[in-house]
Short mmCIF file of C-alpha atoms and ligand atoms in Angstrom, two decimals:
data_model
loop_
_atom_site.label_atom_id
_atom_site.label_comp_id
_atom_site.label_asym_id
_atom_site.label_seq_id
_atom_site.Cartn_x
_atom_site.Cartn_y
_atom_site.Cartn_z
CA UNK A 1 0.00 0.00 0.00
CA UNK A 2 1.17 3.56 -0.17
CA UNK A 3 0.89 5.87 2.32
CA UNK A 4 -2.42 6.47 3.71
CA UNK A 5 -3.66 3.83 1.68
CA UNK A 6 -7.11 2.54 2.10
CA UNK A 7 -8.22 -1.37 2.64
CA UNK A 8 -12.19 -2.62 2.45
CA UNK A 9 -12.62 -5.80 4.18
CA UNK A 10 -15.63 -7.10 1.93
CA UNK A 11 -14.79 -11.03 2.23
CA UNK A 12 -12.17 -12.91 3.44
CA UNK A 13 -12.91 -16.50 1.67
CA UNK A 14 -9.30 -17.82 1.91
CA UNK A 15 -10.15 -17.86 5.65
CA UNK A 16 -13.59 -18.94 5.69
CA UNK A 17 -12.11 -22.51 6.15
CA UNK A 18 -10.02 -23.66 9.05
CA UNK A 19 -7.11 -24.68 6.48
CA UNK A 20 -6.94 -21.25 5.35
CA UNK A 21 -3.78 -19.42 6.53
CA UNK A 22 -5.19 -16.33 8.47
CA UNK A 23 -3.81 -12.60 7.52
CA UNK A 24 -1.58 -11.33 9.48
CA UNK A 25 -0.91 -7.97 8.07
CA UNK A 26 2.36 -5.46 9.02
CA UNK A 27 1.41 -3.67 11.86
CA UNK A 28 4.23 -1.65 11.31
CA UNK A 29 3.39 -0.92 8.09
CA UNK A 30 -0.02 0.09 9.23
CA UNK A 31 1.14 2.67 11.30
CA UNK A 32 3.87 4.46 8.81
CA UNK A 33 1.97 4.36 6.41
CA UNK A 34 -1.45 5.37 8.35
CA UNK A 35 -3.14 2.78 6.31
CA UNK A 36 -6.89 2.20 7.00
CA UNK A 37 -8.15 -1.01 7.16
CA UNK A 38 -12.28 -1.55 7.33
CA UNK A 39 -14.90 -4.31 6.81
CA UNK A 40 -18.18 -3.61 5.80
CA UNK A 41 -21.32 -5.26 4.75
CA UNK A 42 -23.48 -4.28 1.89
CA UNK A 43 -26.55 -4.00 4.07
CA UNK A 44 -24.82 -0.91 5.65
CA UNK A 45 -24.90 1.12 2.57
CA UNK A 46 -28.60 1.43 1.54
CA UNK A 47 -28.92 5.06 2.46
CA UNK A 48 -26.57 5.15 -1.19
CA UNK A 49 -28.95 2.58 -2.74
CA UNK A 50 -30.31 4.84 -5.17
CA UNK A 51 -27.32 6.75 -6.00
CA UNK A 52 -25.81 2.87 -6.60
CA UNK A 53 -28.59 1.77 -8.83
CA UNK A 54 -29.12 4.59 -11.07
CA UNK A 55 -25.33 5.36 -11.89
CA UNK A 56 -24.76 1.77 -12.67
CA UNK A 57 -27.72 2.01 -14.85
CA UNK A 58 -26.10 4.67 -16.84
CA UNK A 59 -23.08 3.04 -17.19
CA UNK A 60 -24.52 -0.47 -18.08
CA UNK A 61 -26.83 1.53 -20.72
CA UNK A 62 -23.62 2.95 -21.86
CA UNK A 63 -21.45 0.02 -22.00
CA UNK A 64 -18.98 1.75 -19.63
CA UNK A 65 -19.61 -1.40 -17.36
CA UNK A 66 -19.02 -4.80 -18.53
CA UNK A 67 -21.30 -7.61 -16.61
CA UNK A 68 -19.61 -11.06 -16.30
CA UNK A 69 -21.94 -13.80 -15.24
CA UNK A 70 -21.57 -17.01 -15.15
CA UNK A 71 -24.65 -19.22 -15.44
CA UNK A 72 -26.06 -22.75 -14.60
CA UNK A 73 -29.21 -23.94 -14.34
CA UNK A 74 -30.99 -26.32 -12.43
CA UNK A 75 -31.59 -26.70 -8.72
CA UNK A 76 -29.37 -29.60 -8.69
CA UNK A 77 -25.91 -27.03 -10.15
CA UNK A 78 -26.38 -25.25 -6.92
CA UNK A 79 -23.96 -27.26 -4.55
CA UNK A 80 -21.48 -27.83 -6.87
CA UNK A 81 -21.56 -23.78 -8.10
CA UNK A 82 -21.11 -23.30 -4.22
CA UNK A 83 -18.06 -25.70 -3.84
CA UNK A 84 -16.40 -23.92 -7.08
CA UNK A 85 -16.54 -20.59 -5.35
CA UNK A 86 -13.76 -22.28 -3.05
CA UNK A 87 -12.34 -24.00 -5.83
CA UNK A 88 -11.96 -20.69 -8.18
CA UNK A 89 -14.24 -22.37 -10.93
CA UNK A 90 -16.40 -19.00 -11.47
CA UNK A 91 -15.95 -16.45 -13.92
CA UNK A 92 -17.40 -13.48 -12.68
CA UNK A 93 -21.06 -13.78 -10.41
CA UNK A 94 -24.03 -11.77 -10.93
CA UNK A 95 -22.52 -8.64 -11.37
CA UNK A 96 -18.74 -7.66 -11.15
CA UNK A 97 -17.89 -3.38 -10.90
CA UNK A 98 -14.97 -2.44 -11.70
CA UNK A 99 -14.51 1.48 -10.22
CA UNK A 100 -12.08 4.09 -11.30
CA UNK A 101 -11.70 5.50 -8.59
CA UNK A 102 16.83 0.09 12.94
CA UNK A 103 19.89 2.09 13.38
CA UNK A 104 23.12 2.07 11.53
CA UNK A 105 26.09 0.96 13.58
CA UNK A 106 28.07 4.47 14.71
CA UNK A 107 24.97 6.78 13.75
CA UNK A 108 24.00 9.02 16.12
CA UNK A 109 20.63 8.55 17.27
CA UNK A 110 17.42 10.87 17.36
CA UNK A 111 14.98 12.16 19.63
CA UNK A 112 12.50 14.66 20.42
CA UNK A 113 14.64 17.15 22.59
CA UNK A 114 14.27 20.27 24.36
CA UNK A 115 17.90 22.72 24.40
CA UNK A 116 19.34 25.71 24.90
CA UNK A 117 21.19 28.08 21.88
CA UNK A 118 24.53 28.10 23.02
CA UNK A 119 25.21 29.82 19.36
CA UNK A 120 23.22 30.59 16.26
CA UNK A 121 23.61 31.65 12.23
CA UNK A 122 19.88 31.77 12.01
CA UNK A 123 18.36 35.35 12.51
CA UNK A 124 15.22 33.49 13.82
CA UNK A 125 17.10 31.90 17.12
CA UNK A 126 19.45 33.57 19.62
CA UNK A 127 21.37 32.48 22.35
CA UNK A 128 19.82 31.43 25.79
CA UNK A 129 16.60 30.93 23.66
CA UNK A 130 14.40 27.51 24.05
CA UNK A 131 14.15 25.12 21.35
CA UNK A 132 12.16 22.30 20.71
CA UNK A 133 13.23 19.67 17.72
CA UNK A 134 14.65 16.66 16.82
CA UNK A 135 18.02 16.25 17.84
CA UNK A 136 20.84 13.60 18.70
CA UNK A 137 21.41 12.27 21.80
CA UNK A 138 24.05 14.18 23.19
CA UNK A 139 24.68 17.38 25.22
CA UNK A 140 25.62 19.33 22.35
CA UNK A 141 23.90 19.53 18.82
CA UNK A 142 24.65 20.76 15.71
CA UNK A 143 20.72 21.94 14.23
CA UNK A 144 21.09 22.02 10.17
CA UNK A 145 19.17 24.61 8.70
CA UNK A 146 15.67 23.13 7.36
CA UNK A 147 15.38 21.42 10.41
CA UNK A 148 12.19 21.09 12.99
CA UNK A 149 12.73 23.65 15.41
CA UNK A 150 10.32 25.83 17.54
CA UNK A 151 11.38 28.17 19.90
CA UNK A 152 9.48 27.58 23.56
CA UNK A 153 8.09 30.73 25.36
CA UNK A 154 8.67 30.25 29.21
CA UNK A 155 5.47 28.49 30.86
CA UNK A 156 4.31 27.91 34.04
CA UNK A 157 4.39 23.97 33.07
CA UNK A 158 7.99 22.68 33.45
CA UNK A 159 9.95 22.19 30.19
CA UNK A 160 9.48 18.84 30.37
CA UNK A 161 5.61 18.64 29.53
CA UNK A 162 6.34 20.46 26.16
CA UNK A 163 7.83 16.65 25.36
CA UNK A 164 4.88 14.77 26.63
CA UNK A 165 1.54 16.03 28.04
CA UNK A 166 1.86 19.38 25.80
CA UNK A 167 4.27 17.81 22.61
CA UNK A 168 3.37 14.49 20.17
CA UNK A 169 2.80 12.29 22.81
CA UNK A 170 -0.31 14.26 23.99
CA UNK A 171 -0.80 14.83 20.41
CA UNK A 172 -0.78 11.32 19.53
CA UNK A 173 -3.45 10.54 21.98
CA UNK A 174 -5.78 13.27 21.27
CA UNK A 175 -5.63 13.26 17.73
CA UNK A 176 -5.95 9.21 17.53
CA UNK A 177 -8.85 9.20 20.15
CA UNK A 178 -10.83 12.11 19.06
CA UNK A 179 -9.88 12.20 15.39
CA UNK A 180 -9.70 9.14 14.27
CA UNK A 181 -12.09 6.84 16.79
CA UNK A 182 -14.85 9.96 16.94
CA UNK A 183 -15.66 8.60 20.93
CA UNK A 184 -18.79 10.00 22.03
CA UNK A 185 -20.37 9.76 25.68
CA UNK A 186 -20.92 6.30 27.35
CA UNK A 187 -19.01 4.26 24.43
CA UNK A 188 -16.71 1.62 26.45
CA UNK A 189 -13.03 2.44 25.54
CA UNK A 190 -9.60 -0.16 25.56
CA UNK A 191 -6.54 1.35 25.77
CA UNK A 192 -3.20 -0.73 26.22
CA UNK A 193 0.44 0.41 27.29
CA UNK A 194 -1.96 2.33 29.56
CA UNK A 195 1.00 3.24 31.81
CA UNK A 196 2.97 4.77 29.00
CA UNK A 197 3.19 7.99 27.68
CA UNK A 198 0.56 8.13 25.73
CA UNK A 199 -2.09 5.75 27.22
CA UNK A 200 -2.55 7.14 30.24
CA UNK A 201 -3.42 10.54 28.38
CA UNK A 202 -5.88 8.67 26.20
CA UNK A 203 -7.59 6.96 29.49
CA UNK A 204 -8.02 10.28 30.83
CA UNK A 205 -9.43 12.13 27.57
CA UNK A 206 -11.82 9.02 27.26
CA UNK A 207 -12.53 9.41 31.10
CA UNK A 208 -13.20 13.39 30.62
CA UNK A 209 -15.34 12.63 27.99
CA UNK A 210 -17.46 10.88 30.16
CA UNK A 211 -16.59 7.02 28.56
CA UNK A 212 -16.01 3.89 30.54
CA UNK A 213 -12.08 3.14 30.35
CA UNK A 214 -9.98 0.05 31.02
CA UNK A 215 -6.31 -0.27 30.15
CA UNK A 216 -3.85 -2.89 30.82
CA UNK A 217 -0.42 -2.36 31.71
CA UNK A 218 2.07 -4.59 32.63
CA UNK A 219 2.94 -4.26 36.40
CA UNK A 220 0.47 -4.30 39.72
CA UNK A 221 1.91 -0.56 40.20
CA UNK A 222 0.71 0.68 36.93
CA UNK A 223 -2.57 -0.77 37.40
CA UNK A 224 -3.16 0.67 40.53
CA UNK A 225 -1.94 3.97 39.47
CA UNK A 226 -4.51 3.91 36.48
CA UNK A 227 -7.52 2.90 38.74
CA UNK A 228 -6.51 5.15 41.78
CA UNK A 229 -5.08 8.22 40.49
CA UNK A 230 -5.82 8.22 36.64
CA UNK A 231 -9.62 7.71 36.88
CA UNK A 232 -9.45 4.35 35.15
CA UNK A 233 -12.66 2.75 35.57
CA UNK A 234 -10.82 -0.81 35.58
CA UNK A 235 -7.06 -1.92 34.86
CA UNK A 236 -5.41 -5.46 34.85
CA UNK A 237 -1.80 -6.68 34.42
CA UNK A 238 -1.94 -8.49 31.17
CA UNK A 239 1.21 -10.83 32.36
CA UNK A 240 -1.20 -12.31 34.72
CA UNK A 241 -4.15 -12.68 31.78
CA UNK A 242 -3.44 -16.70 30.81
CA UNK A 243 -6.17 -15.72 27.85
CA UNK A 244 -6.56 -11.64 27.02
CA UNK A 245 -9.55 -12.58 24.92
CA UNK A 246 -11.19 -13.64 28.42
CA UNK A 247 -10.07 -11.04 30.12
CA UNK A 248 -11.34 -8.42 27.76
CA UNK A 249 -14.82 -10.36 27.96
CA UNK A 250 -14.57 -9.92 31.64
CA UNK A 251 -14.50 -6.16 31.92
CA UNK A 252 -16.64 -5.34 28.73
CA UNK A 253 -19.18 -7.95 28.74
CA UNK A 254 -20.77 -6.17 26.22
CA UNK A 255 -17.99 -5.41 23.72
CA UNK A 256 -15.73 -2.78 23.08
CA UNK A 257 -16.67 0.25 20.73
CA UNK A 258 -12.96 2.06 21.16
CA UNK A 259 -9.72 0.27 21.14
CA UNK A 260 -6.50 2.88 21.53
CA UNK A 261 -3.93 0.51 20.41
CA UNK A 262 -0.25 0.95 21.36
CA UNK A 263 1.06 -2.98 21.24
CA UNK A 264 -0.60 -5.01 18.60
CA UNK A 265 -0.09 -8.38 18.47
CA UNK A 266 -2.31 -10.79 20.58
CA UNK A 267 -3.39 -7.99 22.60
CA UNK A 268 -5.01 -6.42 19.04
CA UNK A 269 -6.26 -9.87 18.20
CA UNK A 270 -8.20 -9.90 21.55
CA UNK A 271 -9.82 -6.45 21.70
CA UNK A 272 -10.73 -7.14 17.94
CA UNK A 273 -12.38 -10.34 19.20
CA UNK A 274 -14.60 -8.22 21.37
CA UNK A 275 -15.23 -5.28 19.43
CA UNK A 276 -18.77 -4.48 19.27
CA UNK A 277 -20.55 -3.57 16.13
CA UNK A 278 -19.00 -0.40 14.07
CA UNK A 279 -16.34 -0.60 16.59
CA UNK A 280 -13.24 1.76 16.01
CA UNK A 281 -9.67 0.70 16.45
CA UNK A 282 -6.74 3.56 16.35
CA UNK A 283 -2.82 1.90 15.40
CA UNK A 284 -0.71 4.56 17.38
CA UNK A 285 2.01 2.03 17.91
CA UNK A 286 2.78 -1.96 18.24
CA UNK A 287 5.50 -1.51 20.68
CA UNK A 288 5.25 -5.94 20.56
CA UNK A 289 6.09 -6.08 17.47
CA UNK A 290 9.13 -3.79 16.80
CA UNK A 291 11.76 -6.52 17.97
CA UNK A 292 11.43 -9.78 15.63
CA UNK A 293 10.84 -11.88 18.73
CA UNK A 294 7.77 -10.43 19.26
CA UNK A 295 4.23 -12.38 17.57
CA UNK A 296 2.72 -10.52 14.84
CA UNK A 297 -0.97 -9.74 15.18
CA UNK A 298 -3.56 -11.69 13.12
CA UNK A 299 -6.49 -10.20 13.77
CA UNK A 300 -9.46 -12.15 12.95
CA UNK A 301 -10.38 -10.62 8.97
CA UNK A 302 -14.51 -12.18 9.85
CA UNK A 303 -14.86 -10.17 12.36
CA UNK A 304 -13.74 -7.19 10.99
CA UNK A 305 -16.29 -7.55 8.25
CA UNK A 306 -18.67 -9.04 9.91
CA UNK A 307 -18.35 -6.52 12.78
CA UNK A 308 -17.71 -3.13 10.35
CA UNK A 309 -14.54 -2.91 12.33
CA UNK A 310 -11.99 0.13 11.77
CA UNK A 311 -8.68 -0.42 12.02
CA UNK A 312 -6.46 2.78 11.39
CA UNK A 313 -3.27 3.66 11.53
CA UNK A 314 -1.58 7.43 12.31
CA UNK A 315 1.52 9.53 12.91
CA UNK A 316 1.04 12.09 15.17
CA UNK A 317 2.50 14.52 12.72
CA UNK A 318 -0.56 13.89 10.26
CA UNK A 319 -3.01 16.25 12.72
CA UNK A 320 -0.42 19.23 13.11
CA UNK A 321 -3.73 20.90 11.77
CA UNK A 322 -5.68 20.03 15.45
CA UNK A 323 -2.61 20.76 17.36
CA UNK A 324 -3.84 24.44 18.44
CA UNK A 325 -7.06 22.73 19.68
CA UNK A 326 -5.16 20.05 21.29
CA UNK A 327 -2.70 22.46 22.81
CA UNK A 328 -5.19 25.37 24.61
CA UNK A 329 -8.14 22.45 25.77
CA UNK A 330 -4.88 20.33 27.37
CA UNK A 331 -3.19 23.61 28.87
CA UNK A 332 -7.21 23.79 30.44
CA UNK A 333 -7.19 20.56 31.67
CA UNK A 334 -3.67 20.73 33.15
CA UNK A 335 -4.31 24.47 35.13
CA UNK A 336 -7.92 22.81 36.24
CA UNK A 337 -6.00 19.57 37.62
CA UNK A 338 -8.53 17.52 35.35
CA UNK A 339 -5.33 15.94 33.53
CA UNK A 340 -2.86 14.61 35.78
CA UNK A 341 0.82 14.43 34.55
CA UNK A 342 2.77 10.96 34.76
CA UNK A 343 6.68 11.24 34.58
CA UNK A 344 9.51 8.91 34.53
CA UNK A 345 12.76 11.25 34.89
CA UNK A 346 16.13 10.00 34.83
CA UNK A 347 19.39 12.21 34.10
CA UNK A 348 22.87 11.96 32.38
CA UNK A 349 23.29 11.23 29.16
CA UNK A 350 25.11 7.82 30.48
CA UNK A 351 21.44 6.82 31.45
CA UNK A 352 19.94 7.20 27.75
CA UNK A 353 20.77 3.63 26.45
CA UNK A 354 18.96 2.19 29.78
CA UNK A 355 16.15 4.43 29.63
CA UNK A 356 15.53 3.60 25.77
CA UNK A 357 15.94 -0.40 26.31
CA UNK A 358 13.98 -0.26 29.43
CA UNK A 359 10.47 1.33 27.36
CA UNK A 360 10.40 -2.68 26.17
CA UNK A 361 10.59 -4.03 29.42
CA UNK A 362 8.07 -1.47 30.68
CA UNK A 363 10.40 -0.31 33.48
CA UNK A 364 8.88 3.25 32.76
CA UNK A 365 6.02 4.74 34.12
CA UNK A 366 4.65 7.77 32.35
CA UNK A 367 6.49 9.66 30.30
CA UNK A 368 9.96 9.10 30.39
CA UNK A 369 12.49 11.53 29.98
CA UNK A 370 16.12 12.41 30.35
CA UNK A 371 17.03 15.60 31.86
CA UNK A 372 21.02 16.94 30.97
CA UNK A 373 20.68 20.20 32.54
CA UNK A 374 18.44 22.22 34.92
CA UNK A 375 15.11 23.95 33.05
N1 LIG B 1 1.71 7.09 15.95
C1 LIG B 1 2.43 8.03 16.54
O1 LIG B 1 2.55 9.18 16.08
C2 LIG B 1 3.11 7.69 17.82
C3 LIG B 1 3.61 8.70 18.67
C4 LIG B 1 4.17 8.32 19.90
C5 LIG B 1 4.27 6.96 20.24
N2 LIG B 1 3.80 6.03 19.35
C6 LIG B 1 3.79 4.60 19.68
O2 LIG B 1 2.75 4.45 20.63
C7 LIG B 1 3.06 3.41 21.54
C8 LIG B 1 3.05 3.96 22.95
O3 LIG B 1 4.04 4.95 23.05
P1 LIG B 1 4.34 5.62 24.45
O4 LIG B 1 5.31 6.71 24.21
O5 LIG B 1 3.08 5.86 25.16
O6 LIG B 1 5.00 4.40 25.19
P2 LIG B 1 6.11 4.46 26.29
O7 LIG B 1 5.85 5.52 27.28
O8 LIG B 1 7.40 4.42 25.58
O9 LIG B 1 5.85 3.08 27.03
C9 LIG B 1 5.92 1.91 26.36
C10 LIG B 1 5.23 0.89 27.23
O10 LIG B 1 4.82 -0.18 26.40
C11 LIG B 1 4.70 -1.33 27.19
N3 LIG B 1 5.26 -2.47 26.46
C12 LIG B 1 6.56 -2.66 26.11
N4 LIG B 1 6.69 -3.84 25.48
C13 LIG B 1 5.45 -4.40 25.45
C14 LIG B 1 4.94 -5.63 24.95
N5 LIG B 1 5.74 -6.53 24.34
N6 LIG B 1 3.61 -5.88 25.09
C15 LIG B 1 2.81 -4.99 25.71
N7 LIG B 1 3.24 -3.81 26.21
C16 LIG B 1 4.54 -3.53 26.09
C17 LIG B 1 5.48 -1.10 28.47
O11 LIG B 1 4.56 -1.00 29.56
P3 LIG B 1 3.94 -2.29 30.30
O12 LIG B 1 4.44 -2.23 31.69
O13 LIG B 1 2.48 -2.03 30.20
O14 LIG B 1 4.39 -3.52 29.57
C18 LIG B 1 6.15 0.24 28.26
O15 LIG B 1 6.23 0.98 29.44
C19 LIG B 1 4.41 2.88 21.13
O16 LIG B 1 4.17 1.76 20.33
C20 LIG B 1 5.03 4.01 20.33
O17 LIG B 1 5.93 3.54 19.38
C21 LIG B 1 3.23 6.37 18.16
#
């Protein structure tokens, strides 16, 4: 697919058989390339019935559409017609439309940073002023011209929040709640990595928008954090789950209509199995399946028609255009206390590596960052 490319699920009959190997598309992919991936059923679509009928009218009375059907006759052709679906025997049906429509060794590495001008050739920047952008990880950077870089007034929030809370993790989980899932009142909401970053931001959007919100997180601390001081409605450790899929059924006995996803693999798989009806599922990240070791999700593809499932992946950077609405409604929630603030801070640049490797082992809670100097 390119990028945000566009999948619709309408049958999945190379699965409708247990022998059928069972997709397992690249979550990964999915996310980069914010592809969207939805089933659907006919029966959904009537309201565009007419608009259906009478321009494939036109373009049957013009010849501009080709019908390929392939005929028997007899009561007695029907079991064998249905076998040949399976078996490819078909040419065409009743009607067929066709429509127009990892790092390099040596390389410095990047992150979102927050620094200080020590010296500038750029009008636009002068010393002692704040800068946020991508830079390596190091004390000192060299900023090309061309790159991201916005200079930070002073705040009454410490520096810090302008890489979480206020910056793309915040961004992430407004945008790919409210954007892309379009959560109203009431709906019951499943977010996982609910300790990280950006999890904990979406359970408390959800949770200010007045849904019911579980997450799971991997450690009895997390989960009492998320119940306790988040506002969680429920939490559970999904290393203790022997079966997600039951656990999910557990705390949303009647389905899921939101699923925030940050890990993929099973845990996708299982919160697909319980989506409800026109349920909505945002890709923000598959943390699980960035090492090799980790199993690739395989959602079940029936479901997802059967169900009218979305599944959609984002970047962050694709709703700069909400960011100013993001940015004054969290600075509310943040001077109000509605939003709390989770933080992980470690300093030295000798504690990067650690700090990086330990996101995979969850050994973070909140937002973690790396402080080299004072605000
Ligand atoms: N789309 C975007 O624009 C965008 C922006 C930012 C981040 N992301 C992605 O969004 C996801 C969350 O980011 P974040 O910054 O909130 O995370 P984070 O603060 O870096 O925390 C990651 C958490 O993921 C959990 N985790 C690690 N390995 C796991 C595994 N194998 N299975 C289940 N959980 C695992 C760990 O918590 P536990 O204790 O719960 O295991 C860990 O603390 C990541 O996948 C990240 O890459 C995407």
């Amino acid at each position: 697919m390119r990028i945000f490319g566009r999948v619709a699920v309408c049958g999945v009959i190379s699965e409708y058989s247990s022998a059928g190997r069972k997709a397992s598309p690249n979550m990964l992919d999915i996310v980069y390339k914010r592809i969207s991936i939805r089933g659907f059923l006919a029966a959904d679509f009537l309201n565009v019935f007419e608009d259906f009928f009478s321009k494939t009218l036109d373009y049957l009375r013009t010849g501009e559409l080709k019908t390929i059907e392939d005929i028997s006759s007899g009561v007695e052709s029907i079991p064998s017609a249905f076998v040949g679906l399976f078996k490819g025997d078909n040419i065409g049906k009743k009607v067929i439309i066709f429509v127009r429509f990892c790092f390099d060794t040596f390389q410095a590495i990047d992150g979102a940073v927050i620094g200080k001008v020590v010296a500038s050739g750029n009008a636009k920047f002068q010393k002692d002023d704040l800068v946020l952008g991508v830079f390596t990880w190091a004390q000192y950077s060299l900023v090309k011209e061309g790159s991201i870089l916005r200079k930070l007034e002073s705040s009454e929030f410490p520096l810090s929040y302008y890489l979480g809370v206020l910056g793309f993790n915040g961004l992430s989980a407004y945008a790919g709640f409210f954007e892309l899932c379009k959560p109203l009142k009431g709906e019951k909401v499943f977010v996982s990595a609910a300790g990280g970053a950006v999890g904990n931001l979406v359970g408390q959007y959800a949770k200010l928008l007045g849904c019911y919100v579980v997450g799971c997180a991997g450690t009895q601390k997390k989960v009492e954090l998320l119940k306790k001081e988040l506002g969680f409605d429920e939490a559970f450790n999904y290393k203790e789950e022997k079966d997600l899929n039951y656990a999910l059924k557990r705390y949303f006995p009647d389905g899921i209509d939101v699923y925030f996803d940050n890990v993929g693999g099973e845990t996708l798989e299982a919160a697909v199995a319980n989506m409800r009806i026109f349920g909505r599922v945002a890709v923000c990240g598959v943390i699980s399946e960035y090492s090799s070791a980790g199993r690739k999700a395989s959602p079940n593809m029936l479901d997802i028609v059967y169900k009218r499932i979305s599944i959609r992946g984002f970047l962050a950077a694709d709703f700069l255009n909400v960011f100013e609405d993001f940015f004054s409604k969290t600075l509310d929630y943040l001077r109000t206390g509605e939003l709390k603030t989770i933080e992980d801070i470690s300093s030295g640049v000798e504690s990067i590596p650690s700090a990086f490797v330990g996101l995979f082992k969850g050994d973070n809670i909140g937002k973690k960052v790396i402080s080299l100097a004072e605000d």
